[in-house]
CSV table of C-alpha atoms in Angstrom, one decimal:
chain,number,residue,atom,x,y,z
O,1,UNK,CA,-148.0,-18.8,-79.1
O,2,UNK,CA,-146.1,-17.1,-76.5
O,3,UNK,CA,-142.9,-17.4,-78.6
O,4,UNK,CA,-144.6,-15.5,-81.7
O,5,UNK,CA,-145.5,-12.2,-79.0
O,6,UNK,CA,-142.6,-12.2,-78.1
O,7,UNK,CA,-140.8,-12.3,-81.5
O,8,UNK,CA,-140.4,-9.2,-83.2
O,9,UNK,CA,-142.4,-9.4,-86.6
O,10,UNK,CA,-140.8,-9.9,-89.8
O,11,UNK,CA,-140.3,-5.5,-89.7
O,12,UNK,CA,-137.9,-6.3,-86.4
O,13,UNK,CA,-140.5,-4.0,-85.0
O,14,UNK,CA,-141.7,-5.7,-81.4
O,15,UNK,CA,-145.4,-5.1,-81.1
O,16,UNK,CA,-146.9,-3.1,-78.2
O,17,UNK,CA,-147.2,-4.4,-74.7
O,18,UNK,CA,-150.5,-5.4,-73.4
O,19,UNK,CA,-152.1,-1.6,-71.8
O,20,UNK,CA,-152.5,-1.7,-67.4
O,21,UNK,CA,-156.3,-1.2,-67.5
O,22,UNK,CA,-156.7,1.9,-65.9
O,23,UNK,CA,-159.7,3.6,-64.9
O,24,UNK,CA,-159.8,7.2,-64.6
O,25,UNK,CA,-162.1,7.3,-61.2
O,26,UNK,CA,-159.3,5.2,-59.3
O,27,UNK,CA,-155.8,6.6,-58.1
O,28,UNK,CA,-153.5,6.3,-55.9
O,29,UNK,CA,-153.6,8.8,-52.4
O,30,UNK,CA,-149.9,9.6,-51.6
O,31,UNK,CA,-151.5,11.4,-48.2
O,32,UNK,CA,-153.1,8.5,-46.4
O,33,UNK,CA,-150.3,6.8,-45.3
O,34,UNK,CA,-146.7,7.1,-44.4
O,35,UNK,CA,-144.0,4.8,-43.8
O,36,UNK,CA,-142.1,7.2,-42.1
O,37,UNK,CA,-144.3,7.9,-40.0
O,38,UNK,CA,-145.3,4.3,-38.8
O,39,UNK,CA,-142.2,3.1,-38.7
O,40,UNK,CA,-141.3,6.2,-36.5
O,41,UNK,CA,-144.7,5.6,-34.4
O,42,UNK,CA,-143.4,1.8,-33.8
O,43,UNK,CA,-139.9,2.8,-32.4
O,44,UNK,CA,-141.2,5.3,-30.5
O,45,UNK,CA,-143.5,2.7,-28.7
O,46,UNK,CA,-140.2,0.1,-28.6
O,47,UNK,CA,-138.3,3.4,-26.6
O,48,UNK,CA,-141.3,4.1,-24.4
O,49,UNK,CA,-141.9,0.2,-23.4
O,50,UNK,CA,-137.9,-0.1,-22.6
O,51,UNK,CA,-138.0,2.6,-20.3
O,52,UNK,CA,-141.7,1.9,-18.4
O,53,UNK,CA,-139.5,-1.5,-18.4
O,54,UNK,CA,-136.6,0.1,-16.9
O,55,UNK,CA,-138.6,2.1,-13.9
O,56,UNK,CA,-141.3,-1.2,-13.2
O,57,UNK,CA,-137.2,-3.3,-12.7
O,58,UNK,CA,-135.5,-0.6,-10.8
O,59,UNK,CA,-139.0,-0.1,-8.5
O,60,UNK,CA,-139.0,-3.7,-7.9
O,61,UNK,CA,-135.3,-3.8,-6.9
O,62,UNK,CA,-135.7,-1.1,-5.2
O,63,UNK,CA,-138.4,-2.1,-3.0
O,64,UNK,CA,-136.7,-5.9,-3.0
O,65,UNK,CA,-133.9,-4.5,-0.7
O,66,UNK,CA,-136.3,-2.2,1.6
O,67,UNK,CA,-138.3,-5.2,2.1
O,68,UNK,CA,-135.2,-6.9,3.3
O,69,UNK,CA,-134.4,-4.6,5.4
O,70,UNK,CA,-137.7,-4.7,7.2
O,71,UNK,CA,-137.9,-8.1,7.4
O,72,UNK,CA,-134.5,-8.7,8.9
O,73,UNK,CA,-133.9,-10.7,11.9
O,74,UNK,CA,-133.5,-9.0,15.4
O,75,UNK,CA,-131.5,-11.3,16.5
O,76,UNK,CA,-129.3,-13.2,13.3
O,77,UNK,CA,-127.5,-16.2,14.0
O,78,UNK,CA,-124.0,-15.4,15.3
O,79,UNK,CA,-120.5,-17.0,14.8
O,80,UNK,CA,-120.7,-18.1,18.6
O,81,UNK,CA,-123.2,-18.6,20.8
O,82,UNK,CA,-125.2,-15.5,22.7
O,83,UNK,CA,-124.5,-14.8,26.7
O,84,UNK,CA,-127.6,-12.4,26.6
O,85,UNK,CA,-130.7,-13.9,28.5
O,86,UNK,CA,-133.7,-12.4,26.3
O,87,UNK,CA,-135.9,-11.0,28.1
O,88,UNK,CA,-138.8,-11.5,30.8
O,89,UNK,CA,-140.6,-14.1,31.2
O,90,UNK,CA,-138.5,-16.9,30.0
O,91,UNK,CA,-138.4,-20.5,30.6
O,92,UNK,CA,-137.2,-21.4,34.1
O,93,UNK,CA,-134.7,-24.2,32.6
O,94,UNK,CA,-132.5,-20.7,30.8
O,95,UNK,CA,-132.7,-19.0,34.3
O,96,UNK,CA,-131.8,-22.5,36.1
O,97,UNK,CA,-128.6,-23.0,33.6
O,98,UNK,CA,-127.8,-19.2,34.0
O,99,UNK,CA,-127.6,-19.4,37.7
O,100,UNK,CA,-130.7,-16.7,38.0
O,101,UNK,CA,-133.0,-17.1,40.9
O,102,UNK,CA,-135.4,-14.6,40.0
O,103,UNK,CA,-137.3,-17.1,37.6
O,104,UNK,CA,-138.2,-19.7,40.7
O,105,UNK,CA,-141.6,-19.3,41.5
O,106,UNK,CA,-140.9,-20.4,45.2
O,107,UNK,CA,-138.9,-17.4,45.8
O,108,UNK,CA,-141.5,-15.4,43.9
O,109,UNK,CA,-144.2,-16.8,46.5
O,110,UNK,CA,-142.1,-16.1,49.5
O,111,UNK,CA,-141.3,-12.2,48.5
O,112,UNK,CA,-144.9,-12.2,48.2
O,113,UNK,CA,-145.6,-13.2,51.3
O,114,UNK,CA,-142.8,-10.9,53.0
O,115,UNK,CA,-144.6,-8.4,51.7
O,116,UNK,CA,-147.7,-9.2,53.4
O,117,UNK,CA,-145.8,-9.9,56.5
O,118,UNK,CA,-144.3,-6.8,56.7
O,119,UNK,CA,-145.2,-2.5,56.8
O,120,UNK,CA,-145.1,-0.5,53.7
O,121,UNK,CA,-144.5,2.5,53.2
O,122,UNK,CA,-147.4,5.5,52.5
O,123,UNK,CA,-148.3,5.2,48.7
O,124,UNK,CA,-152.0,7.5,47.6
O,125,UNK,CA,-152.9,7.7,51.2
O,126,UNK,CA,-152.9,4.2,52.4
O,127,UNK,CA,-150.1,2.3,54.7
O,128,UNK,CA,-149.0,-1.1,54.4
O,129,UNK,CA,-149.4,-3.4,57.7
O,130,UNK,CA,-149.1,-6.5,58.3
O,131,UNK,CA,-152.1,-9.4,57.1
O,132,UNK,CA,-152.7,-10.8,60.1
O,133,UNK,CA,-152.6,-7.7,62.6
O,134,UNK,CA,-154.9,-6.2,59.6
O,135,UNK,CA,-157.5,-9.3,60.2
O,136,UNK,CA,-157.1,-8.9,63.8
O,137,UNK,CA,-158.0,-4.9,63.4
O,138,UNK,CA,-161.1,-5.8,61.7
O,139,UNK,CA,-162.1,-9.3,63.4
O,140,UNK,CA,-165.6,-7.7,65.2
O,141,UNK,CA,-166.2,-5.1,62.9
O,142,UNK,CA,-166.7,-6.2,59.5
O,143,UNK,CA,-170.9,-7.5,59.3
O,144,UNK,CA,-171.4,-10.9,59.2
O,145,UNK,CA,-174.5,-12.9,58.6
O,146,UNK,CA,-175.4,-15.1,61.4
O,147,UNK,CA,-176.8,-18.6,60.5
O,148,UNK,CA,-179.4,-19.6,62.2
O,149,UNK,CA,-180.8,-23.3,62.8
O,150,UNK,CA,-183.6,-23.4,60.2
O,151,UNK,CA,-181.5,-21.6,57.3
O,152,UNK,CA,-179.9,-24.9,56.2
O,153,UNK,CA,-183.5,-26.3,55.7
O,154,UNK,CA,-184.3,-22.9,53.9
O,155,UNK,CA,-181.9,-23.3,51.3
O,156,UNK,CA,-182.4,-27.1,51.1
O,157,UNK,CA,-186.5,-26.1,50.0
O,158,UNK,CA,-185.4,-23.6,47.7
O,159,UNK,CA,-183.3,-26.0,45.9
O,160,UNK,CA,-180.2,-25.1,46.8
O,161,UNK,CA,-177.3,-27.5,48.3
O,162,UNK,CA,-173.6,-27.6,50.5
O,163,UNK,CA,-174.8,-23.8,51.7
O,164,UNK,CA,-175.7,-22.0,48.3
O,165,UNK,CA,-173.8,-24.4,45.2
O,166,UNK,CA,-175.8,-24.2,42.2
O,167,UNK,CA,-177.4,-27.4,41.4
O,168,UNK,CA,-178.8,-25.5,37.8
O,169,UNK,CA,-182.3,-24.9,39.4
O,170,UNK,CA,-183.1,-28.2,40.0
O,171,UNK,CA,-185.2,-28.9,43.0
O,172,UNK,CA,-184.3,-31.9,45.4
O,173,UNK,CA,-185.3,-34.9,45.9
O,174,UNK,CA,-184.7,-36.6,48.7
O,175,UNK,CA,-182.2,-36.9,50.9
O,176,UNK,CA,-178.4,-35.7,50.1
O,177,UNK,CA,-175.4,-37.3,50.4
């Protein structure tokens, strides 16, 4: 059947083609909608994402080598080996292989105790004397409680032992060692 449609009749005439049913109500709006414009829209994101892209990579970089240079060493490991002590205080085995005799505590101790052996000079009104003539200035004439006989027994009722020690408010009982 399709054959004799699309045979001409025996006129060589070919007979109509079928009619697009059309309704009048329905058409076509050539303003809704351009491709222009969308494809244009679409680029124009594509440009704008390449170069937020481009600013986020160089920001990152950019901050990549400032953090770097913050977080650098101090003190980087060298070709050869340091002379430089760091500083005070430092273990007393670097001042002991150094040859440094500040770092001995004994040596601390006795410059210390020069110092309390010896005058000073005048510093916010006061002078520097020697410890013991300073205890023998002041041996009478600081007060003193005196103990008395019955004290010991005192503190030994009121719970207290070896002249005042807490015992954590226990009482005692008995006799002490």
């Amino acid at each position: 059947m399709d054959e004799q449609n699309r045979n001409p009749d025996a006129s060589g005439v070919a007979p109509p083609a079928p009619a697009v049913p059309e309704h009048p109500s329905v058409r076509y709006e050539t303003r809704d909608a351009s491709f222009r414009w969308i494809i244009g829209l679409i680029v124009g994101a594509m440009i704008f994402a390449a170069v937020a892209h481009y600013a986020v990579l160089r920001f990152f970089r950019s901050y990549d080598a400032y953090q770097a240079t913050i977080k650098a060493s101090h003190y980087p490991m060298a070709g050869a080996p340091s002379t430089r002590l760091p500083p005070e205080p430092r273990l007393e085995q670097l001042d002991r292989l150094a040859g440094v005799e500040s770092g001995n505590v004994a040596l601390r101790q006795e410059a210390k105790e020069s110092v309390l052996h010896s005058y000073g000079s005048v510093s916010d009104g006061f002078v520097h004397i020697p410890i013991d003539r300073a205890m023998d200035l002041l041996a009478d004439k600081l007060p003193a409680r005196a103990e008395g006989p019955g004290e010991d027994q005192a503190k030994r009722q009121n719970g207290l032992v070896n002249d005042g020690e807490s015992n954590s408010g226990r009482l005692l009982r008995g006799k002490t060692p």
